Amino acid sequence: MAEAHQAVGFRPSLTSDAGEVELSAPMLQEIYLSGLRSWKRHLSRFWYLESVRPVLSDEDFDWTAALAREFLRLQASLLQWYLQLKSWWASNYVSDWWEEFVYLRSRNSLMVNSNYYMMDFLYVTPTPVQAARAGNAVHALLLYRHRLNRQEILPTLLMGMRPLCSAQYEKIFNTTRIPGVHKDHIRHLRDSRHVAVFHRGRFFRLGTHTQSGLLSPRALEQQFQRILDDPSPACPHEEHLAALTAAPRDMWAQVRRSLKTQAQEALEAVEGAAFFVSLDSEPAGLTREDPAASLDAYAHALLAGSGHDRWFDKSFSLIVFSNGKLGLSVEHSWADCPISGHMWEFTLATECFQLGYAADGHCKGHPDLSLPQPQRLHWDLPDKIHLSISLALRGAKTLSGNIDCHVFPFSHFGKSFIKRWHLSSDSFIQMALQLAYFRDRGQFCLTYESTMTRLFLEGRTETVRSCTREACNFVRAMEDKEKTDPQCLALFRLAVDKHQALLKAAMSGQGVDRHLFALYIVSQFLHLQSPFLDQVHSEQWQLATSQIPVQQIHLFDVHSYPDYVSSGGGFGPADDHGYGVSYIFMGDDVITFHISSKKSSTRTDSHRLGQHIEDALLDVAALFQEGQRLKRRGLGEDDSGHSRDSLPCHTRGSRAPTTATNF
């Protein structure tokens, strides 16, 4: 989800350390000709030039096209030849470089730039007891790990037939991104039988297993409650220690060397944990008093927190707020959103529907008073680290304070309305986003939509460039008062069809961005200057988008309990003057949007774009006969009397399957 920011921000510093390979001259010639044929066939489609045409002036486009022709004539065949060679011995020709150069070599802070968040149920909280929610959630997460280790989680099937690559699941748990000078590395352990817990500036090691197996939810609740009840204060500078994980990576790598010498046991307890748990002292989530502001604050707390209460290096951090609300903060380098999303769906469904809670809000079962107290971690922090912590905290607070998060559930219509018109729900939203952005900024921009390439071994993602000529034609028609609804609808369908074609091409390995990225890396290895690839690499994605897929709908009874559906998650903007937009279809009738931008930009405003998105969706829906009533209602209130500034705090009456706090 946050990959667009990393993709445009990486600056590779390459050294060639590969061994020499001896190949016969005929074989080298055949590889060369194969690469040349492949590249000419690929470029002949002009997909890249077609994708940038809507956002370039005639003069700039002619210049870019000239660079592309020069690249094809002088450099493309050589670079493609080397890439063809790599494809012969690598399981995936791009994924290892994507992980290394886009993520691990990035020197920026992980917070906001590389992490993303996932939310709890939107309208309900199964229990207001913080320790109980933590107990059930941790137990459910470790049940998922157990099933993963036993290979009991079935591969995801595309259209129910073709399995997607599951390689990314390997590093969900027991994984930490270790900072290094110039380059980080991912450390993954075979097993870990504890979690690291942060509460009120203190760190704890909480064992999750005994000799007889995984602790019960009630036993875990007891252990979390012991941490909450611990009156001991934080040691000097311990409270803000985790801000170092939000610092620029080179700085954190240097400080970590000293920390590893002085506090090796405590550091190992955190980095070697199954995952990180933060017991926040403040409540979060949707409130009746101020629903819009409370959701925005909830998103910001998950994405950035206070800058010092998340260990951003861990594969993910489970955040449990004081009122029982949950959330995840996920580091991006080890895997992409569908992987953590699959785990999160299982966790929410299991802790709520399978494990459940007693009538008093506690976990079911009985405490285990024989368990030892969670171990308080002690950090021997040398004086020279104190200044680094202060600097890291200042930078983290600045970065956190600059993020403008906005979350809103769009409840006028959802997936069912779109499907009735035989349209792709994702393409429908993407075209509405183009209309909303044009109204917000008065121009078009390169749009980054992430899609998966897991049809291939170790595949990760590809970019769908959603701002097409067809999309621009549709948007211009919508803004032209002389155009009729049937004319706009015809252009809309053309734009949707084009987007679907690009999406299918990207998923099947026919996208342009990862190929161009890999060619750029080869050119850097060879110290070969390419003005065309430099131009591609310098592109700015001012609209980065992503749909959060619902992969296990069978785990949730959306008809009996419509409030018990995931509300998705979000990520930071890819550009200082851009937006990050993610969306999730909640059941059949609600779409939740997560928007981010930077407050320092005078060009963006997350709430303003949110209003444009709602208006655009209603305007597009009004092109269809059934959508006319939605448009009229959208101008004022919906059937429930909710206006845009007063979000619905409860969907149509649903009974809670467990003890719950309902709004």
XYZ file of N, CA and C in Angstrom, residues 490-638:
447
model
N -21.378 6.716 -21.977
C -20.635 5.972 -22.997
C -19.134 6.132 -22.803
N -18.685 7.349 -22.506
C -17.267 7.588 -22.249
C -16.809 6.904 -20.963
N -17.687 6.873 -19.972
C -17.364 6.193 -18.711
C -17.119 4.709 -18.957
N -17.968 4.082 -19.744
C -17.800 2.652 -20.014
C -16.500 2.390 -20.777
N -16.151 3.278 -21.696
C -14.877 3.125 -22.396
C -13.702 3.235 -21.426
N -13.791 4.179 -20.493
C -12.719 4.359 -19.511
C -12.604 3.142 -18.596
N -13.745 2.592 -18.189
C -13.750 1.400 -17.337
C -13.145 0.216 -18.091
N -13.533 0.048 -19.350
C -12.984 -1.061 -20.147
C -11.469 -0.930 -20.296
N -10.983 0.297 -20.525
C -9.544 0.511 -20.649
C -8.828 0.175 -19.340
N -9.409 0.601 -18.237
C -8.792 0.305 -16.946
C -8.750 -1.192 -16.700
N -9.819 -1.893 -17.039
C -9.837 -3.341 -16.860
C -8.763 -4.018 -17.703
N -8.565 -3.530 -18.925
C -7.522 -4.101 -19.784
C -6.144 -3.890 -19.182
N -5.896 -2.693 -18.638
C -4.605 -2.415 -18.006
C -4.412 -3.268 -16.753
N -5.477 -3.445 -15.985
C -5.399 -4.244 -14.762
C -5.054 -5.698 -15.083
N -5.724 -6.255 -16.068
C -5.450 -7.642 -16.445
C -4.029 -7.793 -16.996
N -3.603 -6.798 -17.770
C -2.242 -6.852 -18.307
C -1.210 -6.810 -17.188
N -1.417 -5.940 -16.210
C -0.473 -5.818 -15.101
C -0.406 -7.105 -14.297
N -1.553 -7.703 -14.019
C -1.583 -8.936 -13.232
C -0.918 -10.094 -13.960
N -0.937 -10.054 -15.281
C -0.366 -11.160 -16.056
C 1.055 -10.886 -16.525
N 1.702 -9.906 -15.908
C 3.110 -9.656 -16.199
C 3.352 -8.775 -17.407
N 2.323 -8.079 -17.886
C 2.478 -7.245 -19.070
C 2.486 -5.753 -18.737
N 2.692 -5.410 -17.479
C 2.801 -4.010 -17.104
C 4.153 -3.441 -17.510
N 4.300 -2.133 -17.412
C 5.548 -1.502 -17.860
C 6.462 -1.095 -16.709
N 5.908 -0.811 -15.529
C 6.711 -0.154 -14.499
C 7.777 -1.041 -13.884
N 7.458 -2.308 -13.571
C 8.481 -3.162 -12.967
C 9.563 -3.503 -13.986
N 9.178 -3.638 -15.254
C 10.162 -3.901 -16.301
C 11.115 -2.717 -16.442
N 10.566 -1.511 -16.504
C 11.407 -0.321 -16.609
C 12.277 -0.147 -15.367
N 11.719 -0.480 -14.202
C 12.502 -0.420 -12.961
C 13.713 -1.353 -13.048
N 13.482 -2.592 -13.501
C 14.579 -3.561 -13.579
C 15.622 -3.119 -14.606
N 15.176 -2.566 -15.721
C 16.128 -2.051 -16.717
C 16.951 -0.905 -16.138
N 16.311 -0.078 -15.330
C 17.034 1.029 -14.699
C 18.110 0.497 -13.746
N 17.790 -0.531 -12.990
C 18.780 -1.111 -12.073
C 19.964 -1.672 -12.857
N 19.674 -2.360 -13.965
C 20.761 -2.891 -14.789
C 21.640 -1.755 -15.301
N 21.007 -0.661 -15.734
C 21.787 0.471 -16.244
C 22.688 1.055 -15.170
N 22.222 1.038 -13.920
C 23.046 1.546 -12.830
C 24.222 0.617 -12.544
N 23.985 -0.687 -12.616
C 25.078 -1.644 -12.448
C 26.158 -1.441 -13.512
N 25.714 -1.144 -14.715
C 26.641 -1.000 -15.832
C 27.209 0.416 -15.953
N 26.762 1.301 -15.048
C 27.166 2.713 -15.113
C 26.845 3.296 -16.490
N 25.680 2.935 -16.987
C 25.245 3.361 -18.305
C 24.166 4.426 -18.157
N 24.462 5.630 -18.596
C 23.498 6.720 -18.478
C 22.398 6.580 -19.532
N 21.163 6.680 -19.067
C 20.023 6.608 -19.974
C 19.070 7.748 -19.648
N 19.031 8.806 -20.449
C 18.113 9.914 -20.186
C 16.659 9.464 -20.109
N 16.292 8.457 -20.917
C 14.906 7.974 -20.884
C 14.591 7.317 -19.546
N 15.448 6.414 -19.075
C 15.198 5.750 -17.796
C 15.288 6.731 -16.638
N 16.173 7.733 -16.752
C 16.225 8.776 -15.724
C 14.899 9.533 -15.672
N 14.325 9.782 -16.845
C 13.035 10.465 -16.903
C 11.946 9.623 -16.247
N 11.930 8.328 -16.552
C 10.941 7.430 -15.949
C 11.113 7.393 -14.431
N 12.353 7.305 -14.003
C 12.642 7.190 -12.577
C 12.261 8.444 -11.799
N 12.269 9.593 -12.453
C 12.001 10.855 -11.758
C 10.519 11.189 -11.681
N 9.669 10.340 -12.228
C 8.233 10.633 -12.228
C 7.683 10.729 -10.806
N 6.749 11.633 -10.621
C 6.114 11.834 -9.323
C 4.664 11.355 -9.382
N 4.302 10.526 -8.416
C 2.936 9.989 -8.353
C 2.149 10.837 -7.347
N 1.404 11.790 -7.860
C 0.672 12.676 -6.960
C -0.663 12.095 -6.509
N -1.039 10.978 -7.100
C -2.215 10.246 -6.625
C -1.849 8.772 -6.566
N -1.620 8.273 -5.356
C -1.292 6.864 -5.136
C -2.504 6.186 -4.535
N -2.963 5.096 -5.156
C -4.218 4.469 -4.739
C -4.046 2.974 -4.562
N -4.938 2.402 -3.770
C -4.906 0.960 -3.547
C -6.241 0.504 -2.993
N -6.741 -0.602 -3.534
C -7.919 -1.233 -2.946
C -7.482 -2.313 -1.973
N -8.106 -2.344 -0.802
C -7.837 -3.401 0.167
C -8.829 -4.527 -0.088
N -8.370 -5.667 -0.538
C -9.308 -6.735 -0.890
C -9.855 -7.445 0.349
N -11.107 -7.844 0.288
C -11.690 -8.726 1.300
C -11.553 -10.144 0.761
N -10.726 -10.954 1.406
C -10.343 -12.241 0.838
C -11.075 -13.432 1.444
N -11.620 -13.260 2.641
C -12.248 -14.386 3.335
C -13.637 -13.985 3.813
N -14.492 -13.644 2.867
C -15.824 -13.164 3.216
C -16.624 -14.230 3.961
N -16.256 -15.499 3.773
C -16.973 -16.575 4.461
C -16.779 -16.530 5.974
N -15.775 -15.804 6.441
C -15.545 -15.703 7.881
C -16.509 -14.728 8.554
N -17.183 -13.884 7.761
C -18.045 -12.849 8.321
C -19.463 -13.017 7.779
N -20.441 -12.941 8.661
C -21.848 -13.009 8.267
C -22.352 -11.580 8.103
N -22.131 -11.020 6.900
C -22.438 -9.605 6.688
C -23.938 -9.347 6.653
N -24.740 -10.384 6.472
C -26.191 -10.187 6.437
C -26.774 -10.150 7.844
N -26.323 -11.048 8.705
C -26.817 -11.054 10.085
C -26.123 -10.003 10.939
N -24.837 -9.774 10.666
C -24.049 -8.818 11.456
C -23.332 -7.845 10.518
N -24.071 -6.938 9.888
C -23.445 -6.041 8.900
C -22.405 -5.107 9.484
N -22.426 -4.881 10.804
C -21.438 -3.991 11.412
C -20.090 -4.675 11.626
N -20.102 -6.008 11.574
C -18.878 -6.746 11.862
C -18.108 -7.026 10.563
N -17.645 -5.963 9.945
C -16.819 -6.067 8.744
C -15.621 -5.145 8.917
N -14.525 -5.520 8.291
C -13.309 -4.720 8.407
C -13.493 -3.357 7.753
N -12.874 -2.350 8.329
C -12.968 -1.002 7.760
C -11.707 -0.621 6.997
N -10.847 -1.617 6.688
C -9.702 -1.367 5.818
C -8.550 -0.680 6.511
N -7.779 0.059 5.745
C -6.609 0.740 6.275
C -6.064 1.717 5.253
N -4.941 2.326 5.590
C -4.405 3.359 4.718
C -2.906 3.493 4.818
N -2.370 4.490 4.097
C -0.928 4.700 4.003
C -0.667 6.171 3.734
N 0.585 6.570 3.819
C 0.953 7.958 3.608
C 1.030 8.312 2.136
N 1.034 9.609 1.821
C 1.117 10.037 0.421
C 2.477 9.722 -0.176
N 2.505 9.511 -1.505
C 3.753 9.188 -2.183
C 4.549 10.427 -2.552
N 3.907 11.572 -2.511
C 4.551 12.812 -2.940
C 4.228 13.900 -1.921
N 5.154 14.840 -1.753
C 4.931 15.916 -0.781
C 3.696 16.746 -1.108
N 3.305 16.770 -2.380
C 2.125 17.533 -2.790
C 1.062 16.606 -3.373
N 1.030 15.381 -2.868
C 0.095 14.400 -3.413
C -0.793 13.793 -2.354
N -1.583 12.821 -2.795
C -2.523 12.120 -1.919
C -2.230 10.622 -1.923
N -2.513 9.992 -0.796
C -2.598 8.547 -0.720
C -4.045 8.184 -0.463
N -4.636 7.335 -1.289
C -6.049 6.974 -1.161
C -6.187 5.458 -1.211
N -6.767 4.888 -0.187
C -7.116 3.467 -0.218
C -8.605 3.337 0.059
N -9.158 2.206 -0.340
C -10.597 2.018 -0.175
C -10.894 0.535 -0.025
N -11.991 0.251 0.657
C -12.414 -1.127 0.880
C -13.925 -1.192 0.779
N -14.424 -2.235 0.146
C -15.857 -2.451 0.045
C -16.304 -3.214 1.287
N -17.047 -2.534 2.149
C -17.535 -3.130 3.398
C -18.906 -3.735 3.135
N -18.950 -5.049 2.948
C -20.204 -5.676 2.587
C -20.632 -5.226 1.196
N -21.936 -5.089 0.994
C -22.462 -4.753 -0.327
C -22.824 -3.289 -0.489
N -22.911 -2.539 0.613
C -23.526 -1.220 0.529
C -22.703 -0.084 1.117
N -21.478 -0.326 1.517
C -20.636 0.724 2.089
C -19.231 0.622 1.502
N -18.632 1.767 1.197
C -17.240 1.838 0.754
C -16.521 2.787 1.704
N -15.479 2.328 2.351
C -14.727 3.184 3.267
C -13.456 3.667 2.587
N -13.231 4.981 2.653
C -12.067 5.601 2.040
C -11.102 6.084 3.122
N -9.816 5.912 2.875
C -8.750 6.397 3.745
C -7.868 7.314 2.901
N -7.799 8.579 3.281
C -7.085 9.586 2.496
C -5.985 10.199 3.354
N -4.824 10.394 2.764
C -3.718 11.049 3.480
C -3.070 12.081 2.574
N -2.528 13.109 3.181
C -1.750 14.133 2.486
C -0.871 14.807 3.526
N -0.100 15.783 3.095
C 0.785 16.487 4.024
C 0.265 17.889 4.287
N 0.205 18.243 5.563
C -0.294 19.556 5.946
C 0.616 20.670 5.428
N 1.882 20.355 5.201
C 2.829 21.372 4.742
C 2.564 21.804 3.306
N 1.780 21.014 2.562
C 1.478 21.359 1.182
C 0.284 22.308 1.128
N 0.425 23.351 0.342
C -0.687 24.287 0.136
C -1.615 23.810 -0.974
N -1.268 22.711 -1.621
C -2.065 22.241 -2.757
C -3.043 21.130 -2.386
N -2.832 20.500 -1.236
C -3.652 19.342 -0.891
C -4.432 19.574 0.393
N -5.533 18.863 0.504
C -6.364 18.882 1.708
C -7.168 17.589 1.704
N -6.901 16.711 2.655
C -7.520 15.390 2.658
C -9.037 15.469 2.771
N -9.543 16.381 3.584
C -10.987 16.516 3.729
C -11.619 17.066 2.452
N -10.940 17.990 1.809
C -11.463 18.540 0.558
C -11.551 17.454 -0.510
N -10.500 16.645 -0.623
C -10.550 15.560 -1.601
C -11.647 14.567 -1.234
N -11.836 14.317 0.058
C -12.900 13.415 0.485
C -14.263 13.880 0.017
N -14.518 15.179 0.115
C -15.791 15.716 -0.359
C -15.912 15.572 -1.873
N -14.801 15.801 -2.583
C -14.823 15.632 -4.039
C -15.077 14.168 -4.416
N -14.529 13.238 -3.651
C -14.753 11.815 -3.938
C -16.225 11.472 -3.772
N -16.833 11.942 -2.676
C -18.251 11.650 -2.468
C -19.094 12.252 -3.590
N -18.818 13.496 -3.943
C -19.579 14.146 -5.016
C -19.379 13.413 -6.340
N -18.145 13.005 -6.616
C -17.857 12.313 -7.871
C -18.591 10.979 -7.945
N -18.612 10.227 -6.854
C -19.319 8.950 -6.838
C -20.806 9.140 -7.111
N -21.395 10.144 -6.491
C -22.815 10.404 -6.703
C -23.088 10.879 -8.124
N -22.181 11.690 -8.660
C -22.364 12.171 -10.030
C -22.246 11.033 -11.037
N -21.309 10.127 -10.813
C -21.172 8.978 -11.708
C -22.398 8.077 -11.584
N -22.848 7.836 -10.359
C -24.028 6.995 -10.157
C -25.256 7.590 -10.833
N -25.315 8.921 -10.890
C -26.474 9.595 -11.491
C -26.545 9.376 -12.996
N -25.463 8.896 -13.611
C -25.503 8.584 -15.032
C -26.389 7.381 -15.312
N -26.607 6.578 -14.288
C -27.455 5.404 -14.410
C -28.845 5.750 -13.873
N -29.854 5.183 -14.442
C -31.227 5.536 -14.077
C -31.476 5.343 -12.587
N -30.988 4.218 -12.052
C -31.200 3.936 -10.635
C -30.439 4.903 -9.748
N -29.360 5.490 -10.292
C -28.549 6.391 -9.490
C -29.092 7.796 -9.381
N -30.135 8.127 -10.133
C -30.679 9.481 -10.078
C -31.154 9.835 -8.676
N -31.810 8.898 -8.020
C -32.304 9.187 -6.661
C -31.151 9.329 -5.680
N -30.045 8.616 -5.924
C -28.879 8.749 -5.053
C -28.295 10.142 -5.155
N -28.241 10.671 -6.392
C -27.687 12.008 -6.593
C -28.519 13.051 -5.859
N -29.851 12.950 -6.001
C -30.708 13.934 -5.342
C -30.549 13.851 -3.831
N -30.468 12.608 -3.329
C -30.337 12.451 -1.889
C -28.969 12.901 -1.420
N -27.937 12.664 -2.258
C -26.579 13.019 -1.875
C -26.376 14.503 -1.725
N -27.210 15.297 -2.372
C -27.064 16.740 -2.251
C -27.464 17.234 -0.879
N -28.265 16.424 -0.187
C -28.669 16.826 1.162
C -28.356 15.751 2.161
N -29.339 14.866 2.413
C -29.167 13.814 3.395
C -29.569 12.489 2.787
N -29.099 11.421 3.414
C -29.520 10.107 2.958
C -30.800 9.704 3.681
